[in-house]
Every structure is written in C-alpha cells, then in structure tokens.
C-alpha cells in the first residue's frame, strides 16, 4: 500500500483539535429495520456537515508557504468544496472551487459563505474537472483533489480509527464509494486494527464506476441521482488498487433505496443525511440478507441536502408506505355528490389533502365526472379498507400514483 496506518495516525495528529471527533452511537431503530446490529458514525456533525473536513485539513496543512500564498483549487459537487473553503479560510489560503452547475444551491451558498471563489461549470464533477485543470494551469494554483491524493485519503481514514476505538468488535463497515478516498483510507485503517473486518462499498447504481473497474464491465454511467456526492465517472488511480485489495464487495444502490435511507435517518434517527451520506444504509436496505445478525458500522458521511428535496423524499416515502394514497373515482355530476364523498372519507378515517375534478375526460359519460382525491391513511390495511368501501358504494375507485400495492 502506498498509504499506511502510520500515515493515517500522522493525519490524526494534524486534525486533532481542529476537526470534531464525531459521535459513534448504537442505532436500535436502524437495527430493527435492517436485521443487523447497527452503529452510526455521525460525520454530518462536522462544521461543514461532512467527513471532508478531515482530508481537506490534512492536505492544506502540508502546503509550503509559497503554495499557501498562491492559493489552492478544487473541483467538487459540494462537500469537498465546503471543507476546502472552510479550512483554507482558517489558514488564510485563497481558494477557488469549481462546482457542477447541478450542485444543490445549499452547497454552493455554503461554499461561498466561507469566502471561496466559486466557478460553476459542467453538468458533472468530471466536466467540472476539465475547467478546474484550465484554471490550475493558468494561475499556478495547488490542486486539492477530492479523493486521488495520499493526504486526503489518510485524513479520511481517521474515521475508522475512531469507530473501532468506540466499538472494537464490529464485523463489517459499509462505506459510501464515489472516487474511493473515503473507503480507501478507512479500509486501510480498519484492516490495520482488525485484519478480519469486512469492508463493503455502497455505490450509486447510476454511477457504477468502481463496479465496472473491478468486474471489467461497461455498465452505463450517468443520470440524475440523489447521491450527487458519489456520482463519479472516474475512479481514483491511487484508490483503485486499495479497493481491489481490501474491499470485499460493492453493492449498487438504486434511487428508491437511497430515498428510503435518507428518510430513515430523518424519521428514525432524527438526523439529516444527504443521498451520498445515506448510501451505506441504502446498501443494507437493498441486501438485508448480507448483513443479518452482524455488527455493522455505518458512516453517515454527509448531511448537506436541499430542504426541498428532503421534503419531497418524505412525501414520497409516505406514498410508498401507503400513508398517502390517491384515489380516482367515477361519480355522477350532480349537486351534493362532492359533499357526500367528503363526508364518507371522513367516516372512513381518511384526511383529504387534495381534490381534482375532471369533466372532460372522454372515458367519462357526459353526465359524469372523474374525481381524484388524495388522502392520508393510517397504513396499507386502512387504504385497502377505504378502497373496498368505495368499490361497494359504486364509485369504481382506482388507485393512482401509488408506490405500494393497495389492491
């Protein structure tokens, strides 16, 4: 290994007192959800709300006075950008950050708030990297790479040292994987402490870069993902050999499982997780049999999520759980029918959220109408009871836009 446990121990000394030693806590509700004994490392509690504080500080602290004076540049979808901007400001180092135009506004604003110059360019980190290279050459800055740098990797590896000091008998670590900096550093550290520990990578299904590299496949890469923080097209040259040697499996997680994981952190753990930050839990939800009965450590590696996206995820999860259901009814178009239906939903214990009336649909008789009613229910059984009652009363109900099976 080009990076050793000694490098990670040295990085730990660099960040001591400047980066938070985050809590590592048992998560009984997540354990019940997954069938494993789950412990969570809350890196979302760092100043910039992600683990990136660690590697960024280790790299910046290593610069010479001349390098510090010229300044640094980084490309990032958000968390690395914030960490570099924050610690560069602390160390009085000018920082330029190139971010994709698709980066959530909350991350762009946070990066600018630390005083960095932000350049928005490209749809992805890979496209932003091209612009970053141009500016780097023009200005003679020092690149702070988000993952393909030994000091960055060493800084991230300090997480596993803290985790295993808190819970020394973990069987497995499930770690989000994008470019590989986080998983590489922590795999090296964890295996140095416990050579038998199992290291699992959780990779976004839309960006299977490491999967392709390890399996010699060519799955398509790209698309809009909730986990933009690990939406990486190019694996690290430094990190790939580490992942190949120390990571036992990569689990690809789809958007539905990422949404479920973000929602579970919020509703069960009462903490904020962005899509990439929740990827480890998403992998457990996608393959629960892989982790059943094991003591599993998760790194909640980031909590920078757009509030609008978070609210949408919560509503979508209520729909999947059939706690919000939309019914389409066929009704006679005459006075009093709407009032009767509203009363009937109330009698059935459902709270009406939205109503849409359609008279011009061609599959409706001229003297009829379609009525779309979205309601809150207690659960799937309650939704099925409502469906049965509406059917018996002749409204020919159809469930629309449901994430679960009502019928």
CSV table of N, CA, C and O in Angstrom, one decimal, residues 325 327-329 344-345 348 350 375 377 379-399 405-407:
chain,number,residue,atom,x,y,z
A,325,UNK,N,-52.4,8.3,-0.2
A,325,UNK,CA,-52.9,7.5,-1.3
A,325,UNK,C,-53.8,8.4,-2.1
A,325,UNK,O,-54.6,9.2,-1.6
A,327,UNK,N,-56.9,8.3,-4.9
A,327,UNK,CA,-57.9,7.5,-5.5
A,327,UNK,C,-58.6,8.3,-6.6
A,327,UNK,O,-58.8,9.5,-6.5
A,328,UNK,N,-58.9,7.6,-7.7
A,328,UNK,CA,-59.7,8.2,-8.8
A,328,UNK,C,-61.0,7.5,-8.8
A,328,UNK,O,-61.1,6.3,-9.0
A,329,UNK,N,-62.1,8.4,-8.6
A,329,UNK,CA,-63.4,7.9,-8.5
A,329,UNK,C,-64.2,8.3,-9.8
A,329,UNK,O,-64.0,9.4,-10.3
A,344,UNK,N,-68.0,10.8,3.5
A,344,UNK,CA,-67.7,9.4,3.5
A,344,UNK,C,-66.2,9.2,3.8
A,344,UNK,O,-65.9,8.3,4.6
A,345,UNK,N,-65.3,9.9,3.2
A,345,UNK,CA,-63.9,9.8,3.5
A,345,UNK,C,-63.6,10.1,5.0
A,345,UNK,O,-62.8,9.4,5.7
A,348,UNK,N,-64.6,7.2,7.1
A,348,UNK,CA,-63.7,6.1,6.9
A,348,UNK,C,-62.3,6.4,7.6
A,348,UNK,O,-61.4,5.5,7.6
A,350,UNK,N,-60.2,8.9,6.9
A,350,UNK,CA,-59.1,9.4,6.0
A,350,UNK,C,-59.2,10.9,6.0
A,350,UNK,O,-60.3,11.5,5.9
A,375,UNK,N,-55.5,11.4,0.0
A,375,UNK,CA,-55.9,11.3,1.4
A,375,UNK,C,-54.7,10.8,2.2
A,375,UNK,O,-53.8,10.1,1.7
A,377,UNK,N,-53.8,8.2,5.2
A,377,UNK,CA,-54.3,7.0,5.8
A,377,UNK,C,-53.4,6.5,6.9
A,377,UNK,O,-52.3,7.0,7.0
A,379,UNK,N,-52.3,3.3,7.3
A,379,UNK,CA,-51.3,2.3,6.7
A,379,UNK,C,-52.0,1.6,5.5
A,379,UNK,O,-53.1,2.0,5.1
A,380,UNK,N,-51.3,0.6,5.0
A,380,UNK,CA,-51.8,-0.1,3.8
A,380,UNK,C,-53.1,-0.8,4.1
A,380,UNK,O,-54.0,-0.8,3.2
A,381,UNK,N,-53.3,-1.3,5.3
A,381,UNK,CA,-54.6,-2.0,5.6
A,381,UNK,C,-55.7,-1.0,5.6
A,381,UNK,O,-56.8,-1.3,5.1
A,382,UNK,N,-55.5,0.2,6.1
A,382,UNK,CA,-56.5,1.2,6.1
A,382,UNK,C,-56.9,1.6,4.7
A,382,UNK,O,-58.0,1.8,4.3
A,383,UNK,N,-55.8,1.8,3.9
A,383,UNK,CA,-56.0,2.1,2.5
A,383,UNK,C,-56.9,1.1,1.7
A,383,UNK,O,-57.8,1.4,0.9
A,384,UNK,N,-56.6,-0.2,2.0
A,384,UNK,CA,-57.4,-1.2,1.4
A,384,UNK,C,-58.8,-1.2,1.8
A,384,UNK,O,-59.8,-1.5,1.1
A,385,UNK,N,-59.1,-0.9,3.1
A,385,UNK,CA,-60.4,-0.8,3.6
A,385,UNK,C,-61.2,0.3,2.9
A,385,UNK,O,-62.4,0.1,2.6
A,386,UNK,N,-60.5,1.4,2.7
A,386,UNK,CA,-61.2,2.5,2.0
A,386,UNK,C,-61.5,2.2,0.6
A,386,UNK,O,-62.6,2.4,0.1
A,387,UNK,N,-60.6,1.5,-0.1
A,387,UNK,CA,-60.8,1.1,-1.5
A,387,UNK,C,-62.0,0.1,-1.5
A,387,UNK,O,-62.9,0.3,-2.4
A,388,UNK,N,-62.1,-0.8,-0.6
A,388,UNK,CA,-63.2,-1.7,-0.6
A,388,UNK,C,-64.5,-1.0,-0.4
A,388,UNK,O,-65.5,-1.3,-1.0
A,389,UNK,N,-64.6,-0.1,0.5
A,389,UNK,CA,-65.8,0.7,0.8
A,389,UNK,C,-66.3,1.5,-0.4
A,389,UNK,O,-67.4,1.5,-0.7
A,390,UNK,N,-65.3,2.2,-1.0
A,390,UNK,CA,-65.6,3.0,-2.2
A,390,UNK,C,-66.1,2.1,-3.4
A,390,UNK,O,-67.0,2.5,-4.1
A,391,UNK,N,-65.5,0.9,-3.5
A,391,UNK,CA,-66.0,0.0,-4.5
A,391,UNK,C,-67.4,-0.5,-4.3
A,391,UNK,O,-68.2,-0.5,-5.2
A,392,UNK,N,-67.7,-0.8,-3.0
A,392,UNK,CA,-69.0,-1.3,-2.7
A,392,UNK,C,-70.1,-0.2,-2.9
A,392,UNK,O,-71.2,-0.5,-3.2
A,393,UNK,N,-69.7,1.0,-2.8
A,393,UNK,CA,-70.6,2.1,-3.0
A,393,UNK,C,-70.8,2.6,-4.4
A,393,UNK,O,-71.4,3.5,-4.8
A,394,UNK,N,-70.0,1.9,-5.4
A,394,UNK,CA,-70.2,2.1,-6.8
A,394,UNK,C,-69.4,3.2,-7.4
A,394,UNK,O,-69.7,3.6,-8.5
A,395,UNK,N,-68.4,3.6,-6.7
A,395,UNK,CA,-67.5,4.7,-7.3
A,395,UNK,C,-66.4,4.2,-8.2
A,395,UNK,O,-65.6,5.1,-8.7
A,396,UNK,N,-66.3,2.9,-8.4
A,396,UNK,CA,-65.3,2.3,-9.2
A,396,UNK,C,-63.9,3.0,-9.0
A,396,UNK,O,-63.2,3.5,-9.9
A,397,UNK,N,-63.4,2.9,-7.8
A,397,UNK,CA,-62.1,3.6,-7.4
A,397,UNK,C,-60.9,2.9,-8.0
A,397,UNK,O,-60.9,1.7,-8.2
A,398,UNK,N,-60.0,3.7,-8.5
A,398,UNK,CA,-58.7,3.2,-9.0
A,398,UNK,C,-57.6,4.0,-8.2
A,398,UNK,O,-57.7,5.2,-8.0
A,399,UNK,N,-56.6,3.2,-7.7
A,399,UNK,CA,-55.5,3.9,-7.0
A,399,UNK,C,-54.5,4.4,-8.0
A,399,UNK,O,-54.1,3.7,-8.9
A,405,UNK,N,-48.7,-1.6,-3.1
A,405,UNK,CA,-49.8,-2.4,-3.6
A,405,UNK,C,-51.0,-2.2,-2.7
A,405,UNK,O,-51.0,-2.7,-1.6
A,406,UNK,N,-52.1,-1.6,-3.2
A,406,UNK,CA,-53.3,-1.4,-2.4
A,406,UNK,C,-54.2,-2.6,-2.7
A,406,UNK,O,-54.8,-3.1,-1.8
A,407,UNK,N,-54.4,-2.9,-3.9
A,407,UNK,CA,-55.3,-3.9,-4.3
A,407,UNK,C,-54.9,-5.3,-4.0
A,407,UNK,O,-53.7,-5.6,-4.0
